[in-house]
Short mmCIF file of C-alpha atoms and ligand atoms in Angstrom, two decimals:
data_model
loop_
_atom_site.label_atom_id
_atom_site.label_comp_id
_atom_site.label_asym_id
_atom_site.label_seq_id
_atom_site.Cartn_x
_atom_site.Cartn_y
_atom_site.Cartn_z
CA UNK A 1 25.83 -24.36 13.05
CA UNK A 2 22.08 -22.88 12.13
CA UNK A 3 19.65 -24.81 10.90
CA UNK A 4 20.01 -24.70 6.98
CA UNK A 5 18.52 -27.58 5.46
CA UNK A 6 14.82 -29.20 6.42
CA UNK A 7 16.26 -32.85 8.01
CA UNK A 8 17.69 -30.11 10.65
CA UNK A 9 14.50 -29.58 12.31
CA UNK A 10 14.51 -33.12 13.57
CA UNK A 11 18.15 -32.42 15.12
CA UNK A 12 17.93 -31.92 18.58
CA UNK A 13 21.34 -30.75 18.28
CA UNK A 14 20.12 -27.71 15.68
CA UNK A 15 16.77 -27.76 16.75
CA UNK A 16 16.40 -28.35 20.89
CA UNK A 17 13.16 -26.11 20.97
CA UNK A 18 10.38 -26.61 18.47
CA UNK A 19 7.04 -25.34 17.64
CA UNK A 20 4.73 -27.00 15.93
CA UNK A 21 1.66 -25.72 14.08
CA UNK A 22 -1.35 -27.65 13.20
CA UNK A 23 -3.91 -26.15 11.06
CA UNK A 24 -7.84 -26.95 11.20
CA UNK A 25 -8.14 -28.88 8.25
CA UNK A 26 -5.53 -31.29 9.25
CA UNK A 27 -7.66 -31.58 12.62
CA UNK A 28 -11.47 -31.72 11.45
CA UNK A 29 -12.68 -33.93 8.50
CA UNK A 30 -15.05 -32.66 6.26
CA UNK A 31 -17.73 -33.97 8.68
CA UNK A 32 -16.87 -31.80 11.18
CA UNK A 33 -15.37 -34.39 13.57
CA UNK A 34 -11.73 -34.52 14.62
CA UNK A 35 -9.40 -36.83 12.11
CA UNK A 36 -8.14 -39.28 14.82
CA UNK A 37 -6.09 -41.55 13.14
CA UNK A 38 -4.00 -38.68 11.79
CA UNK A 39 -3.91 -36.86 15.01
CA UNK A 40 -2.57 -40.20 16.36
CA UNK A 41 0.13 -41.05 13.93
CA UNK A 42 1.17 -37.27 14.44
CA UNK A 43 1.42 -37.17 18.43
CA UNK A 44 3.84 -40.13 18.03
CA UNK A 45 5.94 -38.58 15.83
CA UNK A 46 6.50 -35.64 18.68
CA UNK A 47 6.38 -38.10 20.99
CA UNK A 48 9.17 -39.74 18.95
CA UNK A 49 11.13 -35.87 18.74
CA UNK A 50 10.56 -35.41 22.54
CA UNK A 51 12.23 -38.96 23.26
CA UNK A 52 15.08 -37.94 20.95
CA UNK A 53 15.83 -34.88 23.20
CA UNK A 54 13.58 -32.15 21.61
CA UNK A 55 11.58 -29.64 23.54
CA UNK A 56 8.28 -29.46 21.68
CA UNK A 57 5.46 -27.10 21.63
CA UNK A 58 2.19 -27.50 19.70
CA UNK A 59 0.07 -24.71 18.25
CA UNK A 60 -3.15 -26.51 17.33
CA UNK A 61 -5.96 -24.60 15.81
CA UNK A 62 -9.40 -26.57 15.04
CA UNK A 63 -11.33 -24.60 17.88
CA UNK A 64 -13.89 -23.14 15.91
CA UNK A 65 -14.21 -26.20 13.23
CA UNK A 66 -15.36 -28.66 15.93
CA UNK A 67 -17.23 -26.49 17.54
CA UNK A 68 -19.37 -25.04 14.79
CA UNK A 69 -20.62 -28.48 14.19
CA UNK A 70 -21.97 -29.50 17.34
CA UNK A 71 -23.62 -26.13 17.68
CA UNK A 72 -25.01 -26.61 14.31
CA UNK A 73 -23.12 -23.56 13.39
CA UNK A 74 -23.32 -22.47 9.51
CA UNK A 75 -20.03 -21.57 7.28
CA UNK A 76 -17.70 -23.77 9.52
CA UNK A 77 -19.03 -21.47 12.91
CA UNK A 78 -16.92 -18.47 11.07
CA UNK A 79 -20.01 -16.67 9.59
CA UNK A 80 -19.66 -13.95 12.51
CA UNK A 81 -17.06 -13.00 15.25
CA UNK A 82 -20.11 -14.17 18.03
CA UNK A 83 -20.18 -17.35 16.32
CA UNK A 84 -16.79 -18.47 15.56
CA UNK A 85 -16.22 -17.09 19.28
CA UNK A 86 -19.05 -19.47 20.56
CA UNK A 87 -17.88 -22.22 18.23
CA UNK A 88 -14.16 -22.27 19.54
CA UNK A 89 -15.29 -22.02 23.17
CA UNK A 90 -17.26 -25.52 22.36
CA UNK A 91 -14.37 -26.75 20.57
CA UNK A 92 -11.70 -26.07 22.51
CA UNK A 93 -12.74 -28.19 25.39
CA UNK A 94 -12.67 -31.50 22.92
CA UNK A 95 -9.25 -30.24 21.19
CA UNK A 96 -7.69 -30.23 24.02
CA UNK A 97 -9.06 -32.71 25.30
CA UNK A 98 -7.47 -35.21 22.51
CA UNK A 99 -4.06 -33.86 22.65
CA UNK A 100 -4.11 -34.56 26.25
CA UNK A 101 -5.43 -37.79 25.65
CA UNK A 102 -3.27 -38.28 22.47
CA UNK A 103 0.25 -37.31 24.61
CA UNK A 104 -0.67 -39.43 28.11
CA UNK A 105 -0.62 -42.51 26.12
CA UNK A 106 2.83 -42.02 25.66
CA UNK A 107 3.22 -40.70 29.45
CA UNK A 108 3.84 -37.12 27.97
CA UNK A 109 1.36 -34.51 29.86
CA UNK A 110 -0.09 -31.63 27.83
CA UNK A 111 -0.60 -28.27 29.05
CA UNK A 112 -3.11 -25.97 27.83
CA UNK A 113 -2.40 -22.36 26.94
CA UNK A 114 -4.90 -20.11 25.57
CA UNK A 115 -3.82 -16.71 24.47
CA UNK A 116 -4.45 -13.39 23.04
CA UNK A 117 -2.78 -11.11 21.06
CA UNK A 118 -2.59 -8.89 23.76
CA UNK A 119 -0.65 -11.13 25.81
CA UNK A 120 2.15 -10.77 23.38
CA UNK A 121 1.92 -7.43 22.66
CA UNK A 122 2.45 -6.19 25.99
CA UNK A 123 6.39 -6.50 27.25
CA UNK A 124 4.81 -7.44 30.82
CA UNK A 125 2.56 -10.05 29.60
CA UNK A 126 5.08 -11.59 27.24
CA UNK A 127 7.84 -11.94 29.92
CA UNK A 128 5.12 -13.57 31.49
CA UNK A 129 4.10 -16.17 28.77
CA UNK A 130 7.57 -17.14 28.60
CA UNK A 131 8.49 -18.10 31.79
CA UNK A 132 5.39 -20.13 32.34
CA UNK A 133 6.54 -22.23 28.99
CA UNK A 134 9.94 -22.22 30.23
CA UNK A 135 8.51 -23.91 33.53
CA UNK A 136 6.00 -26.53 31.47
CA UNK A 137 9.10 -27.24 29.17
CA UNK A 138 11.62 -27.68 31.94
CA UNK A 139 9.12 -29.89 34.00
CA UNK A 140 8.25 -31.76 30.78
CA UNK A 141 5.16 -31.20 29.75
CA UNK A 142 3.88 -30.11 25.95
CA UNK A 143 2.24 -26.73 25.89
CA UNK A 144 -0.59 -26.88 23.54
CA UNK A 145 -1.44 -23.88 22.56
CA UNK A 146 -4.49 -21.54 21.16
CA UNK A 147 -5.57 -18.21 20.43
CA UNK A 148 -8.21 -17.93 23.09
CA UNK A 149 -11.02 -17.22 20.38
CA UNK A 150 -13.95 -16.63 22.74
CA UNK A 151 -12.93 -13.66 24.46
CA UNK A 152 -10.66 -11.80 21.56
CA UNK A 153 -12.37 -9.37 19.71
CA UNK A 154 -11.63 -8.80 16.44
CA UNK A 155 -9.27 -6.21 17.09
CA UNK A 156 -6.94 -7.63 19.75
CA UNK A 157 -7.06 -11.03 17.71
CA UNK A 158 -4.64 -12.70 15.66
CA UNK A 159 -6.87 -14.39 13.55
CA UNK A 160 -4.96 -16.90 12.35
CA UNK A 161 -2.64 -19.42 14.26
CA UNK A 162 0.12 -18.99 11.66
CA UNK A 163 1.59 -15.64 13.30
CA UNK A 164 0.21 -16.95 16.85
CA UNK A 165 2.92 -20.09 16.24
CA UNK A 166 5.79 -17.27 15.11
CA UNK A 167 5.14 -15.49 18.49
CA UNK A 168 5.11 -18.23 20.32
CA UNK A 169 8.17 -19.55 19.28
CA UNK A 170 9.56 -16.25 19.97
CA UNK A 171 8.55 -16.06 23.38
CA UNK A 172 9.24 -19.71 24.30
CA UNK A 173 13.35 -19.20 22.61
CA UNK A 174 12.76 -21.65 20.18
CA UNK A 175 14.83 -22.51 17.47
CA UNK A 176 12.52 -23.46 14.25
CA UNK A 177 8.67 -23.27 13.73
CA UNK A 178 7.23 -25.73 11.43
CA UNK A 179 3.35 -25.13 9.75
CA UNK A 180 1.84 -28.13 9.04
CA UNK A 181 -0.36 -27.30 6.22
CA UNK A 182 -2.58 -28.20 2.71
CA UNK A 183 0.46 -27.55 0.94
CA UNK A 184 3.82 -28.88 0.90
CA UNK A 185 5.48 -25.07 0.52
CA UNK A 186 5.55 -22.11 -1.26
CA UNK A 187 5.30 -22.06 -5.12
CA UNK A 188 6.36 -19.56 -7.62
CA UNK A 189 2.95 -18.74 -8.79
CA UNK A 190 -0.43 -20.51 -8.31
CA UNK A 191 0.28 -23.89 -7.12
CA UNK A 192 -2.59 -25.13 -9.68
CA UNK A 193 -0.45 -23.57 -12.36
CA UNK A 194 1.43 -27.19 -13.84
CA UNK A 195 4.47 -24.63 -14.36
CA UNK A 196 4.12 -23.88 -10.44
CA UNK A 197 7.63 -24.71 -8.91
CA UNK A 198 8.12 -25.18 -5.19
CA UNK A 199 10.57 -23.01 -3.70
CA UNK A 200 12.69 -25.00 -1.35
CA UNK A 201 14.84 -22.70 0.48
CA UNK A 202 14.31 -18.56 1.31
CA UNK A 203 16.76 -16.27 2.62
CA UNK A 204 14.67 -13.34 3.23
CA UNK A 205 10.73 -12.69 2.55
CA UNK A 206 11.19 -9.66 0.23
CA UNK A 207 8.32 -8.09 -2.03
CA UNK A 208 9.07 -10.56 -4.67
CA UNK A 209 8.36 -13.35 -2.37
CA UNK A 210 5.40 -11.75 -1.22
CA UNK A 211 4.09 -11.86 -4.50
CA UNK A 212 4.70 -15.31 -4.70
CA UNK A 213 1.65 -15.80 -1.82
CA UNK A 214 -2.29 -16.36 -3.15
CA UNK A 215 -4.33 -14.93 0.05
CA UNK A 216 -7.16 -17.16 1.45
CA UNK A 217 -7.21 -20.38 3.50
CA UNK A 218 -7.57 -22.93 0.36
CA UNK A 219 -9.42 -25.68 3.26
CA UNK A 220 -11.88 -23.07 3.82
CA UNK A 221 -11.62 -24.45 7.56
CA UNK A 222 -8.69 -21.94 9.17
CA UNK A 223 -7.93 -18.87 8.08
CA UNK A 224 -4.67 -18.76 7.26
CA UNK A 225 -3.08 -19.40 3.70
CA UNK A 226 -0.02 -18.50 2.04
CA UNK A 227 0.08 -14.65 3.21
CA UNK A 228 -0.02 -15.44 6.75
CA UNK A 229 2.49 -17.96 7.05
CA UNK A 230 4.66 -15.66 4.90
CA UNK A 231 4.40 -12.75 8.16
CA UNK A 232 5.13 -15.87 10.17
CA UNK A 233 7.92 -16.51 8.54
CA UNK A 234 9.08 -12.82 9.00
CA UNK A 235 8.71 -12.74 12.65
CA UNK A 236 10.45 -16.17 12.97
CA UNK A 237 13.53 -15.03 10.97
CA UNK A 238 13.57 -11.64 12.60
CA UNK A 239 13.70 -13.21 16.02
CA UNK A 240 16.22 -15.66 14.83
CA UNK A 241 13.74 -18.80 14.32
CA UNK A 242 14.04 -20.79 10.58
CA UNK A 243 10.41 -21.30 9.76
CA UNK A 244 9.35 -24.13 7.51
CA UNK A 245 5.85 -25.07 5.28
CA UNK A 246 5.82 -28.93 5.39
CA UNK A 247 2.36 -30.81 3.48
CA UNK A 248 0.70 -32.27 6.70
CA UNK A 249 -1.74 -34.23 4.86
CA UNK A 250 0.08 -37.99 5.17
CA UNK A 251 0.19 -40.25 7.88
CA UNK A 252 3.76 -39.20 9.94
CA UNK A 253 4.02 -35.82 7.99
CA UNK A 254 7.32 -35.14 9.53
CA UNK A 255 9.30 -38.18 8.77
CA UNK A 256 8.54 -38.13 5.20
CA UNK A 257 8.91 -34.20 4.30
CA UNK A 258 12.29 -33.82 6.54
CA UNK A 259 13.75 -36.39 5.09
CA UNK A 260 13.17 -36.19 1.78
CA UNK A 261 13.40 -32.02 2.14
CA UNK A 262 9.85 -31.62 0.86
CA UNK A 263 8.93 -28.50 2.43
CA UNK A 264 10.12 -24.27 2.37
CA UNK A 265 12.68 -23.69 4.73
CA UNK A 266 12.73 -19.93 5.57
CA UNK A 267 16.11 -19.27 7.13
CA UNK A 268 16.94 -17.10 10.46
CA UNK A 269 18.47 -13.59 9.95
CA UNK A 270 21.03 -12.93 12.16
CA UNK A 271 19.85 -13.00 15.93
CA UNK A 272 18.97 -9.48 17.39
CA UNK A 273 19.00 -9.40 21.22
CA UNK A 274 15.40 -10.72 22.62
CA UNK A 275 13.86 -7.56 23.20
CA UNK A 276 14.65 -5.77 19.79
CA UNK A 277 13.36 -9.50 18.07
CA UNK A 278 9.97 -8.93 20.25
CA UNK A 279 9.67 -5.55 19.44
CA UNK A 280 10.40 -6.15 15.46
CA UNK A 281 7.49 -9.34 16.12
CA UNK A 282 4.69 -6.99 17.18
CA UNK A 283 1.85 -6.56 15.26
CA UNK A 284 -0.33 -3.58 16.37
CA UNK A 285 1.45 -0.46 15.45
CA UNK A 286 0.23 2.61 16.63
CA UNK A 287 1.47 5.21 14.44
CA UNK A 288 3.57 5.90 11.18
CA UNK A 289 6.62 8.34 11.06
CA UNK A 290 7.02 8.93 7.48
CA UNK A 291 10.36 9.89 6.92
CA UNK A 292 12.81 11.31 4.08
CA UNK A 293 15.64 9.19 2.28
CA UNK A 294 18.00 10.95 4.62
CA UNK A 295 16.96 9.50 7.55
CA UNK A 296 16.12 5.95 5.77
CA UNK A 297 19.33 6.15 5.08
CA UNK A 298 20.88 6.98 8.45
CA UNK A 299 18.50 4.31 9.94
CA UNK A 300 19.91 1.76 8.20
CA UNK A 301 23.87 2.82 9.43
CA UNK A 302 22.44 1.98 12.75
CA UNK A 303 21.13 5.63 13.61
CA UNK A 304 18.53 6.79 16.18
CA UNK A 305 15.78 8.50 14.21
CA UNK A 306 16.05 12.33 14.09
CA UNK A 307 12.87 14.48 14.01
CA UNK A 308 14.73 16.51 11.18
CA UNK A 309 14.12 13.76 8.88
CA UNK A 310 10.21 12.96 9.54
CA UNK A 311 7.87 14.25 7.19
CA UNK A 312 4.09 13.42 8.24
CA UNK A 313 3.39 11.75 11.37
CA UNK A 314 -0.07 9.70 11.28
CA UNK A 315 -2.20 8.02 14.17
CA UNK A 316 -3.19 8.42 17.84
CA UNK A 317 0.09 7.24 20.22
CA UNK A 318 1.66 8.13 23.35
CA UNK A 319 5.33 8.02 24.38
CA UNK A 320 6.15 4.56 24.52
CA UNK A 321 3.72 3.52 21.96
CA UNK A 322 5.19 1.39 19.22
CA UNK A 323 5.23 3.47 15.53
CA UNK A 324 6.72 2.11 12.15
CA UNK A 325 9.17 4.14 10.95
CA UNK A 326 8.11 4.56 6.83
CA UNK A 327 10.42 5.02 3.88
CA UNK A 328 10.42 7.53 0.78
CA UNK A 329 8.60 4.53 -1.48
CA UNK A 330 6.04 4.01 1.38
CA UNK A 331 7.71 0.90 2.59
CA UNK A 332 8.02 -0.21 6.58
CA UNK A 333 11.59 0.40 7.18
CA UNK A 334 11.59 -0.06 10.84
CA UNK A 335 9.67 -0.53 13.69
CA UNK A 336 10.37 1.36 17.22
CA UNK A 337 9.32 2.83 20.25
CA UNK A 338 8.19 6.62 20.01
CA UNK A 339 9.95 8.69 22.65
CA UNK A 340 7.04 11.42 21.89
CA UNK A 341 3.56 11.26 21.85
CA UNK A 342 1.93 11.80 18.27
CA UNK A 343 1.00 15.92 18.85
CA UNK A 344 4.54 16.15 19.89
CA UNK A 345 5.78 14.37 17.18
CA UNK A 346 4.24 16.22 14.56
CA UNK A 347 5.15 20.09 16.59
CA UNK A 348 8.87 18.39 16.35
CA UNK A 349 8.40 16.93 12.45
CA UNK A 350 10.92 18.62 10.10
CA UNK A 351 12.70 20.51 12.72
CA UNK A 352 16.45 20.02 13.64
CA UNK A 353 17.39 19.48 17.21
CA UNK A 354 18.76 22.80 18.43
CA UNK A 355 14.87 24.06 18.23
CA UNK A 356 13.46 21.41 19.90
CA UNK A 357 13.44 22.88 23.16
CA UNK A 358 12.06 25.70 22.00
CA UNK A 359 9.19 24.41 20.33
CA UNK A 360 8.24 21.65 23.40
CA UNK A 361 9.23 24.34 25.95
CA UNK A 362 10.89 21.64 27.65
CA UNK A 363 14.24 19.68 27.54
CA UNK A 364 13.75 17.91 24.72
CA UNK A 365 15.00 13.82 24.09
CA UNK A 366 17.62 12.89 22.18
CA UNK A 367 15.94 11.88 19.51
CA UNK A 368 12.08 10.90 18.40
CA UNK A 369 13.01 6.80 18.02
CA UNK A 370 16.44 5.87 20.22
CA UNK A 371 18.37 3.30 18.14
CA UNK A 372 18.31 0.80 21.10
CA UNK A 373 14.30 0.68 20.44
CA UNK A 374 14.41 0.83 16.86
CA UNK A 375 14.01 -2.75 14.95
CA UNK A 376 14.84 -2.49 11.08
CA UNK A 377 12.82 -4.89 9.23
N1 LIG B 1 -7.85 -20.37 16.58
C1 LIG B 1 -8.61 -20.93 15.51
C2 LIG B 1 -9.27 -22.24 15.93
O1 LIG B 1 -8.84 -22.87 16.85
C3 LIG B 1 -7.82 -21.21 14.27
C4 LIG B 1 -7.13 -20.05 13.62
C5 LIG B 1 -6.56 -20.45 12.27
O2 LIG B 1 -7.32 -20.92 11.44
O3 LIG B 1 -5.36 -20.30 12.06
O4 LIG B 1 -10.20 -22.71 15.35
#
């Protein structure tokens, strides 16, 4: 059984492993101080999901919100990079600080992990991060979790903890992420719309759903919104993970919205082996292989891609480097590991395989992505 319907992300059955994902507005009031009472209510409901045999993991954001206030901090602390990375390294200390707090008064110890994109971007690192949340989990502690804000610059940094939750999940094995947002899920067209209807279940994020998704953090406090938890959602169901968009605005979010399936369920795609769902998750890509409808079609037949079939090769990579593969209609078809470097890439571009050796002056490889590093997305 897969998890198919909302009420089964309370089944530890369905659900042993699961992330949880607490946006800043949920966290900070409007006066800049952390909501208590709601925290509260909310660490007994995981306390409540831990006693019923659940492995959970929190993803808490609400860094940079607390901090900017005590530093006096305009904009929420997220005016600059310097500031919201001064604000968060404030912050942090009293976030965690409460979920600690928050989780020993129900003899549950909390853990905290800071991390950076980085961390999950490199295979090393990420083997890494997961067995040090396999060892918290199995010794029973809750990871609490955070971009680390202060020293990720704005190109190494997720930004928002939306995708940071979807990795996460990823690298810990779990089963389902669930956001905890403004919203209780993803609507047709502008929630403020009165026609707006709220989509309960989604098979697959395609370009129509995409379209569904109004950029922006609505709070103004994190930095997420609709578009980001729509990637998250991606990465969770590429790696196997149902992802779901629950309203955590009430007292006990979870109770209410799983049982009464108030939410967006996004449902797993069928599970790829851990190392093609981590490679399909990553987010920097180094380079683009544009390729013809030939190969696009080959590649999805479960083919290596052939230089023959590229077209244009863009960006600076090396062998190794991760590249999306492009389509005909400029579309991300796949994403894979280059076996070339980009000058080699392009001197191979177009050409069929008995000249490769020729042109490289070397023994060539057998082709410029192998299918067992190729991710179609
Ligand atoms: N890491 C940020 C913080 O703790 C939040 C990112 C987000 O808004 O998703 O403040």
């Amino acid at each position: 059984m897969t998890i198919a319907q909302l009420a089964h992300i309370a089944d530890p059955m369905l659900t042993p492993r699961l992330v949880v994902k607490v946006g800043s507005a949920l966290l900070v009031g409007a006066d800049g101080a952390p909501r208590r009472a709601w925290l509260t209510a909310l660490v007994g409901e995981l306390a409540a999901a831990r006693a019923r045999g659940q492995q959970v993991i929190v993803v808490s954001s609400g860094a940079i919100a607390l901090g900017a206030r005590r530093l006096g901090l305009a904009k929420g602390g997220r005016g600059s990079l310097a500031d919201a990375q001064a604000a968060a390294a404030v912050g942090q200390i009293t976030l965690a600080g409460l979920w600690a707090d928050l989780f020993a008064s129900h003899g549950v110890t909390a853990a905290q992990v800071l991390l950076t994109l980085d961390d999950l971007e490199d295979r090393r690192r990420w083997l890494n991060v997961t067995a040090t949340l396999g060892t918290l989990l199995a010794c029973g502690a809750v990871p609490v979790i955070n971009e680390n804000d202060t020293v990720a610059t704005e190109e190494i940094r997720f930004g928002d903890n939306d995708r940071l939750a979807a990795r996460v999940g990823q690298a810990a094995e779990a089963h389902a992420v669930l956001l905890l947002s403004d919203i209780d899920g993803l609507y047709d067209r502008d929630p403020r719309d009165p026609d707006a209807k709220r989509i309960p279940v989604v098979r697959r994020v395609t370009p129509d759903i995409r379209a569904m998704a109004t950029g922006g953090s609505s709070s103004g406090l994190g930095s997420g919104g609709m578009t980001s938890k729509l990637q998250a959602a991606e990465i969770a169901g590429l790696a196997g993970m149902a992802l779901a968009i629950i309203d955590g605005r009430p007292d006990q979010p979870l109770a209410q919205a799983l049982a009464d399936a108030r939410g967006t369920l996004f449902l797993a795609r069928p599970h790829k082996s851990a190392r093609k769902a981590w490679l399909g998750g990553r987010m920097r890509m180094r380079g683009f292989l544009h390729v013809d409808a030939g190969a696009a079609m080959a590649l999805g037949q479960g083919a290596s891609l052939l230089a023959a079939g590229v077209l244009q090769v863009e960006g600076q990579f090396v062998r190794g480097d991760a590249v999306a593969v492009v389509g005909p209609a400029g579309e991300v078809l796949a994403r894979g590991l280059s076996e070339y470097d980009a000058a080699e890439c392009m001197a191979l571009a177009g050409r069929n395989s008995r000249d490769h050796a020729d042109i490289l002056g070397y023994a060539p490889r057998s082709a410029m992505i192998h299918r067992d590093q190729l991710v179609l997305v």
